[in-house]
PDB file of C-alpha atoms in Angstrom:
ATOM      1  CA  ASP A 878     144.470  81.735  41.072  1.00  0.00           C
ATOM      2  CA  ILE A 879     143.536  85.387  40.700  1.00  0.00           C
ATOM      3  CA  GLN A 880     144.902  86.982  37.541  1.00  0.00           C
ATOM      4  CA  MET A 881     145.889  90.640  37.563  1.00  0.00           C
ATOM      5  CA  THR A 882     145.819  92.486  34.255  1.00  0.00           C
ATOM      6  CA  GLN A 883     147.386  95.910  33.883  1.00  0.00           C
ATOM      7  CA  SER A 884     146.817  98.361  31.085  1.00  0.00           C
ATOM      8  CA  PRO A 885     148.508  99.732  29.242  1.00  0.00           C
ATOM      9  CA  SER A 886     151.637  97.548  29.135  1.00  0.00           C
ATOM     10  CA  SER A 887     153.666 100.580  28.151  1.00  0.00           C
ATOM     11  CA  LEU A 888     153.043 104.273  28.082  1.00  0.00           C
ATOM     12  CA  SER A 889     154.901 107.307  26.761  1.00  0.00           C
ATOM     13  CA  ALA A 890     154.308 110.599  28.534  1.00  0.00           C
ATOM     14  CA  SER A 891     155.923 113.950  29.171  1.00  0.00           C
ATOM     15  CA  VAL A 892     157.020 115.668  32.345  1.00  0.00           C
ATOM     16  CA  GLY A 893     153.993 117.393  33.827  1.00  0.00           C
ATOM     17  CA  ASP A 894     151.438 115.007  32.305  1.00  0.00           C
ATOM     18  CA  ARG A 895     148.714 113.307  34.310  1.00  0.00           C
ATOM     19  CA  VAL A 896     148.952 109.533  33.919  1.00  0.00           C
ATOM     20  CA  THR A 897     146.587 106.740  34.883  1.00  0.00           C
ATOM     21  CA  ILE A 898     147.385 103.030  34.977  1.00  0.00           C
ATOM     22  CA  THR A 899     144.640 100.496  35.505  1.00  0.00           C
ATOM     23  CA  CYS A 900     144.690  97.063  37.091  1.00  0.00           C
ATOM     24  CA  ARG A 901     141.874  94.548  36.847  1.00  0.00           C
ATOM     25  CA  ALA A 902     141.519  91.427  38.982  1.00  0.00           C
ATOM     26  CA  SER A 903     139.897  88.278  37.596  1.00  0.00           C
ATOM     27  CA  GLN A 904     137.725  88.095  40.741  1.00  0.00           C
ATOM     28  CA  THR A 905     136.996  90.339  43.672  1.00  0.00           C
ATOM     29  CA  ILE A 906     139.954  91.195  45.902  1.00  0.00           C
ATOM     30  CA  ASN A 907     138.116  93.616  48.187  1.00  0.00           C
ATOM     31  CA  ILE A 908     140.623  96.426  48.851  1.00  0.00           C
ATOM     32  CA  TYR A 909     143.765  94.284  48.953  1.00  0.00           C
ATOM     33  CA  LEU A 910     145.595  95.893  46.070  1.00  0.00           C
ATOM     34  CA  ASN A 911     149.129  97.246  46.214  1.00  0.00           C
ATOM     35  CA  TRP A 912     151.160  99.306  43.742  1.00  0.00           C
ATOM     36  CA  TYR A 913     154.948  99.155  43.356  1.00  0.00           C
ATOM     37  CA  GLN A 914     157.458 101.164  41.368  1.00  0.00           C
ATOM     38  CA  GLN A 915     160.620  99.579  40.021  1.00  0.00           C
ATOM     39  CA  LYS A 916     163.563 101.312  38.385  1.00  0.00           C
ATOM     40  CA  PRO A 917     166.170  99.418  36.344  1.00  0.00           C
ATOM     41  CA  GLY A 918     168.558  97.389  38.485  1.00  0.00           C
ATOM     42  CA  LYS A 919     166.697  98.222  41.674  1.00  0.00           C
ATOM     43  CA  ALA A 920     164.284  96.403  43.955  1.00  0.00           C
ATOM     44  CA  PRO A 921     160.606  97.338  43.765  1.00  0.00           C
ATOM     45  CA  LYS A 922     159.331 100.054  46.074  1.00  0.00           C
ATOM     46  CA  LEU A 923     155.889 100.109  47.671  1.00  0.00           C
ATOM     47  CA  LEU A 924     153.914 103.193  46.613  1.00  0.00           C
ATOM     48  CA  ILE A 925     150.295 102.632  47.562  1.00  0.00           C
ATOM     49  CA  TYR A 926     148.323  99.935  49.360  1.00  0.00           C
ATOM     50  CA  ALA A 927     144.770  98.977  50.280  1.00  0.00           C
ATOM     51  CA  PRO A 928     144.269 100.544  47.575  1.00  0.00           C
ATOM     52  CA  SER A 929     144.428 104.297  48.301  1.00  0.00           C
ATOM     53  CA  SER A 930     146.824 104.567  51.238  1.00  0.00           C
ATOM     54  CA  LEU A 931     150.082 106.316  50.419  1.00  0.00           C
ATOM     55  CA  GLN A 932     153.189 104.613  51.771  1.00  0.00           C
ATOM     56  CA  SER A 933     155.288 106.832  54.018  1.00  0.00           C
ATOM     57  CA  GLY A 934     157.669 109.043  52.058  1.00  0.00           C
ATOM     58  CA  VAL A 935     155.879 108.668  48.724  1.00  0.00           C
ATOM     59  CA  PRO A 936     155.038 112.007  47.054  1.00  0.00           C
ATOM     60  CA  SER A 937     151.409 113.079  47.124  1.00  0.00           C
ATOM     61  CA  ARG A 938     151.264 113.255  43.319  1.00  0.00           C
ATOM     62  CA  PHE A 939     150.732 109.483  43.485  1.00  0.00           C
ATOM     63  CA  SER A 940     147.225 108.287  44.291  1.00  0.00           C
ATOM     64  CA  GLY A 941     145.273 105.074  44.085  1.00  0.00           C
ATOM     65  CA  SER A 942     141.621 104.144  43.975  1.00  0.00           C
ATOM     66  CA  GLY A 943     139.228 101.310  43.305  1.00  0.00           C
ATOM     67  CA  SER A 944     137.671  98.289  44.919  1.00  0.00           C
ATOM     68  CA  GLU A 945     136.551  94.755  44.178  1.00  0.00           C
ATOM     69  CA  THR A 946     138.045  94.140  40.726  1.00  0.00           C
ATOM     70  CA  ASP A 947     138.998  97.509  39.207  1.00  0.00           C
ATOM     71  CA  PHE A 948     141.788  99.753  40.426  1.00  0.00           C
ATOM     72  CA  THR A 949     143.767 102.739  39.203  1.00  0.00           C
ATOM     73  CA  LEU A 950     147.096 104.368  39.945  1.00  0.00           C
ATOM     74  CA  THR A 951     147.288 108.041  39.050  1.00  0.00           C
ATOM     75  CA  ILE A 952     150.313 110.304  38.888  1.00  0.00           C
ATOM     76  CA  SER A 953     148.986 113.844  38.864  1.00  0.00           C
ATOM     77  CA  SER A 954     152.016 115.607  37.372  1.00  0.00           C
ATOM     78  CA  LEU A 955     154.824 113.414  36.098  1.00  0.00           C
ATOM     79  CA  GLN A 956     158.310 114.139  37.277  1.00  0.00           C
ATOM     80  CA  ARG A 957     161.468 112.873  35.613  1.00  0.00           C
ATOM     81  CA  GLU A 958     162.109 110.442  38.475  1.00  0.00           C
ATOM     82  CA  ASP A 959     158.715 108.773  37.919  1.00  0.00           C
ATOM     83  CA  PHE A 960     159.766 107.103  34.699  1.00  0.00           C
ATOM     84  CA  ALA A 961     159.890 103.474  35.749  1.00  0.00           C
ATOM     85  CA  THR A 962     157.874 100.251  35.628  1.00  0.00           C
ATOM     86  CA  TYR A 963     154.776  99.963  37.801  1.00  0.00           C
ATOM     87  CA  TYR A 964     153.242  96.748  39.113  1.00  0.00           C
ATOM     88  CA  CYS A 965     149.993  96.025  40.878  1.00  0.00           C
ATOM     89  CA  GLN A 966     149.673  93.087  43.271  1.00  0.00           C
ATOM     90  CA  GLN A 967     146.731  91.502  45.042  1.00  0.00           C
ATOM     91  CA  SER A 968     147.136  90.185  48.583  1.00  0.00           C
ATOM     92  CA  TYR A 969     143.542  89.067  49.104  1.00  0.00           C
ATOM     93  CA  THR A 970     144.387  85.410  48.698  1.00  0.00           C
ATOM     94  CA  THR A 971     147.478  83.376  47.943  1.00  0.00           C
ATOM     95  CA  PRO A 972     149.191  83.261  45.528  1.00  0.00           C
ATOM     96  CA  HIS A 973     149.646  87.014  45.868  1.00  0.00           C
ATOM     97  CA  THR A 974     149.833  87.598  42.148  1.00  0.00           C
ATOM     98  CA  PHE A 975     151.357  90.587  40.377  1.00  0.00           C
ATOM     99  CA  GLY A 976     150.227  92.276  37.216  1.00  0.00           C
ATOM    100  CA  GLN A 977     152.518  92.084  34.217  1.00  0.00           C
ATOM    101  CA  GLY A 978     153.779  95.618  34.692  1.00  0.00           C
ATOM    102  CA  THR A 979     153.396  98.979  32.974  1.00  0.00           C
ATOM    103  CA  LYS A 980     156.539 100.607  31.641  1.00  0.00           C
ATOM    104  CA  LEU A 981     156.307 104.384  31.763  1.00  0.00           C
ATOM    105  CA  GLU A 982     158.689 106.030  29.316  1.00  0.00           C
ATOM    106  CA  ILE A 983     159.589 109.584  28.468  1.00  0.00           C
ATOM    107  CA  LYS A 984     157.968 110.923  25.301  1.00  0.00           C
TER     108      LYS A 984
ATOM    109  CA  GLU B 640     166.469 101.459  59.568  1.00  0.00           C
ATOM    110  CA  VAL B 641     164.975  98.325  58.044  1.00  0.00           C
ATOM    111  CA  GLN B 642     167.529  96.259  56.162  1.00  0.00           C
ATOM    112  CA  LEU B 643     167.114  92.979  54.295  1.00  0.00           C
ATOM    113  CA  LEU B 644     170.199  91.265  52.934  1.00  0.00           C
ATOM    114  CA  GLU B 645     169.835  88.204  50.729  1.00  0.00           C
ATOM    115  CA  SER B 646     172.598  85.690  50.160  1.00  0.00           C
ATOM    116  CA  GLY B 647     173.089  82.201  48.799  1.00  0.00           C
ATOM    117  CA  GLY B 648     172.475  82.759  45.118  1.00  0.00           C
ATOM    118  CA  GLY B 649     174.740  81.424  42.419  1.00  0.00           C
ATOM    119  CA  LEU B 650     175.090  78.988  39.565  1.00  0.00           C
ATOM    120  CA  VAL B 651     173.542  75.539  40.016  1.00  0.00           C
ATOM    121  CA  GLN B 652     172.944  72.665  37.627  1.00  0.00           C
ATOM    122  CA  PRO B 653     169.438  71.557  36.682  1.00  0.00           C
ATOM    123  CA  GLY B 654     168.113  69.205  39.339  1.00  0.00           C
ATOM    124  CA  GLY B 655     170.333  70.756  41.977  1.00  0.00           C
ATOM    125  CA  SER B 656     169.555  72.479  45.240  1.00  0.00           C
ATOM    126  CA  LEU B 657     170.277  75.861  46.767  1.00  0.00           C
ATOM    127  CA  ARG B 658     169.328  77.626  49.978  1.00  0.00           C
ATOM    128  CA  LEU B 659     168.761  81.349  50.018  1.00  0.00           C
ATOM    129  CA  SER B 660     168.981  83.379  53.218  1.00  0.00           C
ATOM    130  CA  CYS B 661     167.677  86.828  54.066  1.00  0.00           C
ATOM    131  CA  ALA B 662     169.140  88.524  57.130  1.00  0.00           C
ATOM    132  CA  ALA B 663     166.788  91.128  58.587  1.00  0.00           C
ATOM    133  CA  SER B 664     167.493  94.039  60.892  1.00  0.00           C
ATOM    134  CA  GLY B 665     165.890  97.247  62.061  1.00  0.00           C
ATOM    135  CA  PHE B 666     162.520  95.787  63.087  1.00  0.00           C
ATOM    136  CA  THR B 667     161.020  93.086  65.302  1.00  0.00           C
ATOM    137  CA  PHE B 668     161.352  90.228  62.842  1.00  0.00           C
ATOM    138  CA  SER B 669     158.760  87.901  64.391  1.00  0.00           C
ATOM    139  CA  ASP B 670     156.047  90.582  64.172  1.00  0.00           C
ATOM    140  CA  TYR B 671     155.881  90.471  60.375  1.00  0.00           C
ATOM    141  CA  ALA B 672     155.127  88.051  57.584  1.00  0.00           C
ATOM    142  CA  MET B 673     157.934  87.646  55.059  1.00  0.00           C
ATOM    143  CA  SER B 674     157.832  86.824  51.371  1.00  0.00           C
ATOM    144  CA  TRP B 675     160.018  85.759  48.478  1.00  0.00           C
ATOM    145  CA  VAL B 676     159.453  87.301  45.053  1.00  0.00           C
ATOM    146  CA  ARG B 677     161.486  86.536  41.941  1.00  0.00           C
ATOM    147  CA  GLN B 678     162.140  88.296  38.665  1.00  0.00           C
ATOM    148  CA  THR B 679     163.533  86.768  35.505  1.00  0.00           C
ATOM    149  CA  PRO B 680     165.990  89.216  33.950  1.00  0.00           C
ATOM    150  CA  GLY B 681     164.080  91.689  31.819  1.00  0.00           C
ATOM    151  CA  LYS B 682     160.695  90.309  32.863  1.00  0.00           C
ATOM    152  CA  GLY B 683     158.041  90.973  35.477  1.00  0.00           C
ATOM    153  CA  LEU B 684     157.693  90.102  39.140  1.00  0.00           C
ATOM    154  CA  GLU B 685     156.543  86.645  40.230  1.00  0.00           C
ATOM    155  CA  TRP B 686     155.343  86.009  43.758  1.00  0.00           C
ATOM    156  CA  VAL B 687     156.978  82.830  45.109  1.00  0.00           C
ATOM    157  CA  SER B 688     156.111  82.235  48.759  1.00  0.00           C
ATOM    158  CA  VAL B 689     155.062  83.788  52.060  1.00  0.00           C
ATOM    159  CA  ILE B 690     155.381  82.823  55.726  1.00  0.00           C
ATOM    160  CA  SER B 691     153.543  84.294  58.686  1.00  0.00           C
ATOM    161  CA  GLY B 692     155.367  86.015  61.518  1.00  0.00           C
ATOM    162  CA  GLY B 693     155.319  82.992  63.772  1.00  0.00           C
ATOM    163  CA  GLY B 694     156.170  80.633  60.959  1.00  0.00           C
ATOM    164  CA  GLY B 695     153.043  78.538  61.334  1.00  0.00           C
ATOM    165  CA  SER B 696     151.500  79.428  57.982  1.00  0.00           C
ATOM    166  CA  THR B 697     153.263  79.019  54.658  1.00  0.00           C
ATOM    167  CA  TYR B 698     152.033  79.378  51.091  1.00  0.00           C
ATOM    168  CA  TYR B 699     153.592  78.810  47.679  1.00  0.00           C
ATOM    169  CA  ALA B 700     153.120  79.573  44.021  1.00  0.00           C
ATOM    170  CA  ASP B 701     152.061  76.513  42.037  1.00  0.00           C
ATOM    171  CA  SER B 702     155.265  76.774  40.012  1.00  0.00           C
ATOM    172  CA  VAL B 703     157.413  75.999  43.081  1.00  0.00           C
ATOM    173  CA  LYS B 704     155.084  73.969  45.280  1.00  0.00           C
ATOM    174  CA  GLY B 705     156.682  70.710  46.366  1.00  0.00           C
ATOM    175  CA  ARG B 706     160.156  71.901  45.350  1.00  0.00           C
ATOM    176  CA  PHE B 707     160.710  75.042  47.465  1.00  0.00           C
ATOM    177  CA  THR B 708     160.358  75.406  51.232  1.00  0.00           C
ATOM    178  CA  ILE B 709     160.123  78.735  53.021  1.00  0.00           C
ATOM    179  CA  SER B 710     161.133  78.924  56.671  1.00  0.00           C
ATOM    180  CA  ARG B 711     162.310  81.420  59.239  1.00  0.00           C
ATOM    181  CA  ASP B 712     164.414  81.462  62.378  1.00  0.00           C
ATOM    182  CA  ASN B 713     163.055  84.268  64.515  1.00  0.00           C
ATOM    183  CA  SER B 714     165.905  83.873  66.995  1.00  0.00           C
ATOM    184  CA  LYS B 715     168.354  84.688  64.189  1.00  0.00           C
ATOM    185  CA  ASN B 716     166.161  87.246  62.361  1.00  0.00           C
ATOM    186  CA  THR B 717     166.643  85.231  59.195  1.00  0.00           C
ATOM    187  CA  LEU B 718     164.341  84.075  56.407  1.00  0.00           C
ATOM    188  CA  TYR B 719     165.190  81.091  54.216  1.00  0.00           C
ATOM    189  CA  LEU B 720     164.168  79.591  50.916  1.00  0.00           C
ATOM    190  CA  GLN B 721     165.267  76.006  50.345  1.00  0.00           C
ATOM    191  CA  MET B 722     165.115  75.228  46.640  1.00  0.00           C
ATOM    192  CA  LYS B 723     165.308  71.686  45.262  1.00  0.00           C
ATOM    193  CA  SER B 724     164.900  70.078  41.842  1.00  0.00           C
ATOM    194  CA  LEU B 725     165.864  73.363  40.258  1.00  0.00           C
ATOM    195  CA  ARG B 726     164.974  73.978  36.622  1.00  0.00           C
ATOM    196  CA  ALA B 727     166.168  76.436  34.031  1.00  0.00           C
ATOM    197  CA  ASP B 728     162.980  78.436  34.433  1.00  0.00           C
ATOM    198  CA  ASP B 729     163.821  79.037  38.094  1.00  0.00           C
ATOM    199  CA  THR B 730     166.623  81.320  36.912  1.00  0.00           C
ATOM    200  CA  ALA B 731     165.855  84.739  38.358  1.00  0.00           C
ATOM    201  CA  VAL B 732     166.755  87.404  40.853  1.00  0.00           C
ATOM    202  CA  TYR B 733     165.183  86.409  44.159  1.00  0.00           C
ATOM    203  CA  TYR B 734     164.043  89.170  46.496  1.00  0.00           C
ATOM    204  CA  CYS B 735     162.997  88.813  50.097  1.00  0.00           C
ATOM    205  CA  ALA B 736     160.411  91.310  51.230  1.00  0.00           C
ATOM    206  CA  LYS B 737     158.888  92.300  54.546  1.00  0.00           C
ATOM    207  CA  GLY B 738     155.139  92.266  55.046  1.00  0.00           C
ATOM    208  CA  HIS B 739     153.449  95.037  56.967  1.00  0.00           C
ATOM    209  CA  ARG B 740     151.580  92.731  59.309  1.00  0.00           C
ATOM    210  CA  VAL B 741     152.117  89.434  61.116  1.00  0.00           C
ATOM    211  CA  VAL B 742     149.507  87.509  59.146  1.00  0.00           C
ATOM    212  CA  VAL B 743     149.661  86.660  55.464  1.00  0.00           C
ATOM    213  CA  ALA B 744     146.266  87.887  54.310  1.00  0.00           C
ATOM    214  CA  GLY B 745     146.103  91.447  53.123  1.00  0.00           C
ATOM    215  CA  THR B 746     149.777  92.166  53.584  1.00  0.00           C
ATOM    216  CA  ASN B 747     151.771  94.487  51.394  1.00  0.00           C
ATOM    217  CA  LEU B 748     155.539  94.323  50.862  1.00  0.00           C
ATOM    218  CA  ASP B 749     156.905  97.485  52.411  1.00  0.00           C
ATOM    219  CA  TYR B 750     160.621  96.754  52.368  1.00  0.00           C
ATOM    220  CA  TRP B 751     162.668  94.725  49.906  1.00  0.00           C
ATOM    221  CA  GLY B 752     166.187  93.384  49.817  1.00  0.00           C
ATOM    222  CA  GLN B 753     168.534  94.053  46.928  1.00  0.00           C
ATOM    223  CA  GLY B 754     168.040  90.562  45.487  1.00  0.00           C
ATOM    224  CA  THR B 755     170.268  87.577  44.832  1.00  0.00           C
ATOM    225  CA  LEU B 756     170.701  85.992  41.403  1.00  0.00           C
ATOM    226  CA  VAL B 757     170.054  82.290  40.948  1.00  0.00           C
ATOM    227  CA  THR B 758     171.164  80.803  37.643  1.00  0.00           C
ATOM    228  CA  VAL B 759     170.167  77.258  36.782  1.00  0.00           C
ATOM    229  CA  SER B 760     172.278  75.999  33.924  1.00  0.00           C
ATOM    230  CA  SER B 761     174.512  73.104  32.941  1.00  0.00           C
TER     231      SER B 761
END
């Protein structure tokens, strides 16, 4: 199985900061990397896929990049509503494993 | 508007069985792969299973293989997860999620249900 490792596991930042979360796959996954945002008590929400395409309705301050094994999610200017947990997921091959999550907290 | 509504969760004893359902609306159900993802309270997301749009291809996480069966009824726009030999570590919120394409490979999960809680305990 492909293992997905996110870093950091948690992150404190302020409104207006630029934030980057990384996700590394244990083997190549081509471009099949997705990013999700989850807020407490809510279902995850797709933000970015393949790995730089913005899902419809997602603000342009979110961006993704990478290929093969190394990927990043960047939030260019944090807004209060962005404080949440972020997960990467590979869909290159089953099982479509998730990273362990990155909890983004307010500093 | 895409809607996914899970049902069937509840309390079950270890070794028991449960069938989850996910009623879909707002899209052509048979045109998209569907997945189940679970989340232990306070923990991360765990991918469980996926089925192609036509139902001919199914895949499972090792942790549930041989115990869980994913299926779909495209005439009823409904996804199922039959769970048997349940264990305490199957306790989680189970989400159904829509893929963005009919095949399994390369799909993302663009819409999610609200989840249904399964608790395995004596």
